[in-house]
CSV table of N, CA, C and O in Angstrom, one decimal:
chain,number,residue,atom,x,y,z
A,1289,UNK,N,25.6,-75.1,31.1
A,1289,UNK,CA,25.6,-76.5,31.4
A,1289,UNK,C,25.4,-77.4,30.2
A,1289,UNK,O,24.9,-76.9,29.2
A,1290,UNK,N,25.9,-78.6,30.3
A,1290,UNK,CA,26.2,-79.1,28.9
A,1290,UNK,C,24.9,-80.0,29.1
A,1290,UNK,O,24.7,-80.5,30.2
A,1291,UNK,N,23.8,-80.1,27.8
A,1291,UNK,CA,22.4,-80.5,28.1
A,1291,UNK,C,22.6,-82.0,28.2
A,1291,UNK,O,21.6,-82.4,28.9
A,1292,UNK,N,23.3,-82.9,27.9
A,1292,UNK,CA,23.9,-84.1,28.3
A,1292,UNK,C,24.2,-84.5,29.9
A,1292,UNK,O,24.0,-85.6,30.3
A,1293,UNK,N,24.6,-83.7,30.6
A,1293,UNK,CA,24.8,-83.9,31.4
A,1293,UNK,C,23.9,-83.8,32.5
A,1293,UNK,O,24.2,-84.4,33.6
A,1294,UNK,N,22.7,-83.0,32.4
A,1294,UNK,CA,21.6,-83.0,32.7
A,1294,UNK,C,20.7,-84.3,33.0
A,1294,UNK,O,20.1,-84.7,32.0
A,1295,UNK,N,20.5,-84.9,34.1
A,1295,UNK,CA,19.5,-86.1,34.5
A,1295,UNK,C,18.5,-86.3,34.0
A,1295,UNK,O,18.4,-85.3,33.2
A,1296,UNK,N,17.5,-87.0,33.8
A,1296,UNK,CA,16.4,-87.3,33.8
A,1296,UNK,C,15.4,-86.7,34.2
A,1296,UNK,O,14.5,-86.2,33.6
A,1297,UNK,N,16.0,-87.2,35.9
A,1297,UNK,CA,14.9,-86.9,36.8
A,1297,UNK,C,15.0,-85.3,37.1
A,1297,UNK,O,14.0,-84.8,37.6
A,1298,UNK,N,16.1,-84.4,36.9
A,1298,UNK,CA,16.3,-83.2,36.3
A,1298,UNK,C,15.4,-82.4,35.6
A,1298,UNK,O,14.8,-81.4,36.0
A,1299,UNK,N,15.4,-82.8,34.5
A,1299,UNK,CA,14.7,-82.4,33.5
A,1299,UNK,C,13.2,-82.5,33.6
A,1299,UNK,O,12.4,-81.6,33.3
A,1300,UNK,N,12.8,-83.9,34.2
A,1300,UNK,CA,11.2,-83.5,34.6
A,1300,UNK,C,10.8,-82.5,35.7
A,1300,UNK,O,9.9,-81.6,35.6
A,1301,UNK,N,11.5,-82.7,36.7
A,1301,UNK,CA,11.4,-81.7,37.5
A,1301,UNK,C,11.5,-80.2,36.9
A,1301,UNK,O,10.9,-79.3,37.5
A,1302,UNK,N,12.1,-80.0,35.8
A,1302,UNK,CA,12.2,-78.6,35.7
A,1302,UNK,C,10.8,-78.0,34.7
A,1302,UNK,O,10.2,-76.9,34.6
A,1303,UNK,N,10.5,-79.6,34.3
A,1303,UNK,CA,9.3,-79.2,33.2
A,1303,UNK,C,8.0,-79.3,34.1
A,1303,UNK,O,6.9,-79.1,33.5
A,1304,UNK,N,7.9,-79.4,35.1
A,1304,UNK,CA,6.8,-80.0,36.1
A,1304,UNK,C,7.0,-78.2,36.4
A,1304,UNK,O,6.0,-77.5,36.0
A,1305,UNK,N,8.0,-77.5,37.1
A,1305,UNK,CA,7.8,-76.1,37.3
A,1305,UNK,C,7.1,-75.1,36.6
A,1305,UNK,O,6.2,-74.2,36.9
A,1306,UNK,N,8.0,-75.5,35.2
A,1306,UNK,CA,7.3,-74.8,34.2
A,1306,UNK,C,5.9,-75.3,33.9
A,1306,UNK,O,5.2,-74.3,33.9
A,1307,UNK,N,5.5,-75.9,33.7
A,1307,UNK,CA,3.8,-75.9,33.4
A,1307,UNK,C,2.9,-75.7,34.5
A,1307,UNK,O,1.8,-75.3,34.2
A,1308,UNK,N,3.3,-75.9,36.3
A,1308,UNK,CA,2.6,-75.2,37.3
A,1308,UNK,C,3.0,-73.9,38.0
A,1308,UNK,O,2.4,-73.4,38.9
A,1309,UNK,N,4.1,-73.4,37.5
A,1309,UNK,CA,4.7,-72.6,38.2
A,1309,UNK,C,4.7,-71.3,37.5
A,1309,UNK,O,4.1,-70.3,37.6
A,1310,UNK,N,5.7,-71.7,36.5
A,1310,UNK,CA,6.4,-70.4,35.7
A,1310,UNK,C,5.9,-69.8,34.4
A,1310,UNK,O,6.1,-68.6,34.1
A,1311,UNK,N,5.3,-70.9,33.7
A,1311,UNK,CA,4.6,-70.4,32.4
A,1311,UNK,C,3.0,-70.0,32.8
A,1311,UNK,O,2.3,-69.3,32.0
A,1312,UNK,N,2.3,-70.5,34.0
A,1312,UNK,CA,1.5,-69.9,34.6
A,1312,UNK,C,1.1,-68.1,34.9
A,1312,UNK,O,0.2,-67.4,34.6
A,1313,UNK,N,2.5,-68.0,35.7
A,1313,UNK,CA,2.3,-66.5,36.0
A,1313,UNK,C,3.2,-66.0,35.0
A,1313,UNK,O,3.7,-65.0,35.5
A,1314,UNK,N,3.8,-66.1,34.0
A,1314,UNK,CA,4.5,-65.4,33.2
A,1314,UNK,C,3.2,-65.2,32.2
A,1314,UNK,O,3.7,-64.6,31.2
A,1315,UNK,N,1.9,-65.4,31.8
A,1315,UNK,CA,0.4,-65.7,31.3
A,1315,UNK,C,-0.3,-64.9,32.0
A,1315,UNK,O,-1.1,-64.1,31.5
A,1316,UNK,N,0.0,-65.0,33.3
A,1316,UNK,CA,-1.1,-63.9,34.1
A,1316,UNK,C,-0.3,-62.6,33.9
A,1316,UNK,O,-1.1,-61.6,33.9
A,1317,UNK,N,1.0,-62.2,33.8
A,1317,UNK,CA,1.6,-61.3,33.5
A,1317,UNK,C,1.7,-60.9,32.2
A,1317,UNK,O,2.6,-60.1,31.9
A,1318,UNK,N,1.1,-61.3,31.4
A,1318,UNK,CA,0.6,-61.2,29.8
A,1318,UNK,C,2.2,-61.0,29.1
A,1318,UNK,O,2.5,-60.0,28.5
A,1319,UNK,N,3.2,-62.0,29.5
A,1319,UNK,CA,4.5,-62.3,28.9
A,1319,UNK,C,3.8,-62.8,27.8
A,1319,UNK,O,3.4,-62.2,26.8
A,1320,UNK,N,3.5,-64.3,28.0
A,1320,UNK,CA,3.0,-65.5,27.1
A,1320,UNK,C,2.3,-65.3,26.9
A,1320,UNK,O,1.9,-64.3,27.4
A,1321,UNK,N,1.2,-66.3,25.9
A,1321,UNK,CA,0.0,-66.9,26.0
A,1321,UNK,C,0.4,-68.7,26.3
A,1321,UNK,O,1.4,-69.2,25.8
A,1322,UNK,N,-0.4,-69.2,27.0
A,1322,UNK,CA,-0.2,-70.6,27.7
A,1322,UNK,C,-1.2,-71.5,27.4
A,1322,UNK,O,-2.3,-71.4,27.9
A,1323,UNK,N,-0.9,-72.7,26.5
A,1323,UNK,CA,-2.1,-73.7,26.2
A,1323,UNK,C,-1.5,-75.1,26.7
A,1323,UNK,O,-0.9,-75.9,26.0
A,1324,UNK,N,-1.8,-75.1,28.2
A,1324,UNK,CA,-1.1,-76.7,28.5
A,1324,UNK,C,-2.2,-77.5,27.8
A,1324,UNK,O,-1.7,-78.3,27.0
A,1325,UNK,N,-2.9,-77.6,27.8
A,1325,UNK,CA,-3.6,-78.9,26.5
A,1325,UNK,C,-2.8,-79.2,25.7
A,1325,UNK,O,-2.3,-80.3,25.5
A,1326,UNK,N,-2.3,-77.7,24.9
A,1326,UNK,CA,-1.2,-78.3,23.6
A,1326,UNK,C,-0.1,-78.2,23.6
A,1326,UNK,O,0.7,-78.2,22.7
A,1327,UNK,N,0.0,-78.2,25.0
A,1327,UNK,CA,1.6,-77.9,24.9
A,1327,UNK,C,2.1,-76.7,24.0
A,1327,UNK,O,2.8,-76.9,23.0
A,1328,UNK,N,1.8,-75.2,24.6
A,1328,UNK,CA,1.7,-74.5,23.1
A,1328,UNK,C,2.1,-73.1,24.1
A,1328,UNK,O,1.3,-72.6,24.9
A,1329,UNK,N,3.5,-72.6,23.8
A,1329,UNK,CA,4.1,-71.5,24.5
A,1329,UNK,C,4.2,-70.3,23.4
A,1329,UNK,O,5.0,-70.5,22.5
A,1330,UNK,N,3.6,-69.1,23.4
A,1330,UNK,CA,3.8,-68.3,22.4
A,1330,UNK,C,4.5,-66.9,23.2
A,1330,UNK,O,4.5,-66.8,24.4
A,1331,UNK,N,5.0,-66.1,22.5
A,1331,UNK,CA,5.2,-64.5,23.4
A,1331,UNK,C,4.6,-63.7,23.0
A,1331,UNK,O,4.1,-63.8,21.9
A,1332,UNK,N,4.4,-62.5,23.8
A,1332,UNK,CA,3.2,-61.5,23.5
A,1332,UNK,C,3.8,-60.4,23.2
A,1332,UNK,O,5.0,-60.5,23.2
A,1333,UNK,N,3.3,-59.5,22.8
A,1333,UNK,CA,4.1,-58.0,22.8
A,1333,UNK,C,4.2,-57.3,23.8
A,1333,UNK,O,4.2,-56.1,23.7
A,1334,UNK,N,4.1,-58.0,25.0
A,1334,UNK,CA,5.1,-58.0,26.6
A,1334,UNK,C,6.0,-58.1,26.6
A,1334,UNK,O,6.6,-57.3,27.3
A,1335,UNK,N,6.6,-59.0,25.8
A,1335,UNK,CA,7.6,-59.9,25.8
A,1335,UNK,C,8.9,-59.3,25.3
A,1335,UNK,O,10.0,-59.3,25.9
A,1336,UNK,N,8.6,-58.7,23.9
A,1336,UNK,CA,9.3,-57.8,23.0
A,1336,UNK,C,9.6,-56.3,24.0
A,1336,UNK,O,10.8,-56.0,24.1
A,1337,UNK,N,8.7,-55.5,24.6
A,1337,UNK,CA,8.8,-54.8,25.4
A,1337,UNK,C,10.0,-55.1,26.3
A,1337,UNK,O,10.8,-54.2,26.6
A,1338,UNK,N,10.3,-56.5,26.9
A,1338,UNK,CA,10.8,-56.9,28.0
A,1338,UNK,C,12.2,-56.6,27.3
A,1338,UNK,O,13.0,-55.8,27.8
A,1339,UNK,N,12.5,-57.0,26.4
A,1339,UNK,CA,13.8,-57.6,25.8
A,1339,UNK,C,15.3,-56.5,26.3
A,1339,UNK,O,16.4,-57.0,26.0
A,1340,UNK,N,15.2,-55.3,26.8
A,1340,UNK,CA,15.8,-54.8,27.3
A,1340,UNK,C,16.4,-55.2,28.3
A,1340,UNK,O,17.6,-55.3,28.5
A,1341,UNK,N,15.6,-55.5,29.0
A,1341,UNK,CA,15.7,-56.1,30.6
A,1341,UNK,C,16.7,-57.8,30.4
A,1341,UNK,O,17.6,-58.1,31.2
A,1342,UNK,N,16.3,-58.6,29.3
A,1342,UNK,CA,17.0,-59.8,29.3
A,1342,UNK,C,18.1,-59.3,28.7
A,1342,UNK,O,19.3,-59.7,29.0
A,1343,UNK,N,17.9,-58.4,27.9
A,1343,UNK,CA,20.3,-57.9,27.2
A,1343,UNK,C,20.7,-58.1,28.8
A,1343,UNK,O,21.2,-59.1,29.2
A,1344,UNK,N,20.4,-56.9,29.8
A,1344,UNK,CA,20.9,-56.4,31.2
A,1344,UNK,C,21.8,-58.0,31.9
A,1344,UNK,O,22.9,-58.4,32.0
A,1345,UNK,N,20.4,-58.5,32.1
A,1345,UNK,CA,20.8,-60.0,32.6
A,1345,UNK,C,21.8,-60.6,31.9
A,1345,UNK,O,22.8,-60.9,32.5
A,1346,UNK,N,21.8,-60.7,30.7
A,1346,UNK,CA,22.3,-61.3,30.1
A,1346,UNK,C,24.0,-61.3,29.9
A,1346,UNK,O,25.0,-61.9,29.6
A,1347,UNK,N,23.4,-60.2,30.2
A,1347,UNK,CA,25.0,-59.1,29.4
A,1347,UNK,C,25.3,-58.5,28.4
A,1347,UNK,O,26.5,-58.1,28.3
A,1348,UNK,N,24.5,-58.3,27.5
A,1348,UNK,CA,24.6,-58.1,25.9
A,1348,UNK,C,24.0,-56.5,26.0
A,1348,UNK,O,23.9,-56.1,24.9
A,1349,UNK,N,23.7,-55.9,26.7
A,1349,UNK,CA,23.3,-54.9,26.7
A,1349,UNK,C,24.2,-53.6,26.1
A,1349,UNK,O,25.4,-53.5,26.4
A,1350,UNK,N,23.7,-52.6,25.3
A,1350,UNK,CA,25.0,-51.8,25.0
A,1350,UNK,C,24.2,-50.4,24.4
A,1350,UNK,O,23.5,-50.4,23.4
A,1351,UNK,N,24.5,-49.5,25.0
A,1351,UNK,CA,23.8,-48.4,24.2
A,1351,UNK,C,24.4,-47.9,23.4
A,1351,UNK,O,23.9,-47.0,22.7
């Protein structure tokens, strides 16, 4: 999707998920670490482990 074309009211809505929804339990599932005070998204070495699984999705996968 071309990020231009994307709303406003779009875009807040997607950022309102992510700070109650999705960066929450991706934190309880020790993906992230999560500092909404600072606005501050890092990845864990969960994350690196995962990276398999996003090629799959992705499509880039290739053994």
């Amino acid at each position: 999707m071309d990020p231009s074309a994307v709303t406003a009211d779009r875009r807040e809505r997607t950022a309102t998920m992510l700070h109650h929804n999705h960066l929450p339990r991706l934190e309880d599932a020790d993906v992230v670490e999560y500092d909404p005070a600072e606005s501050r998204v890092e990845l864990t070495d969960v994350a690196t482990d995962l990276e398999p699984y996003f090629e799959v999705i992705d499509g880039t996968y290739s053994e």
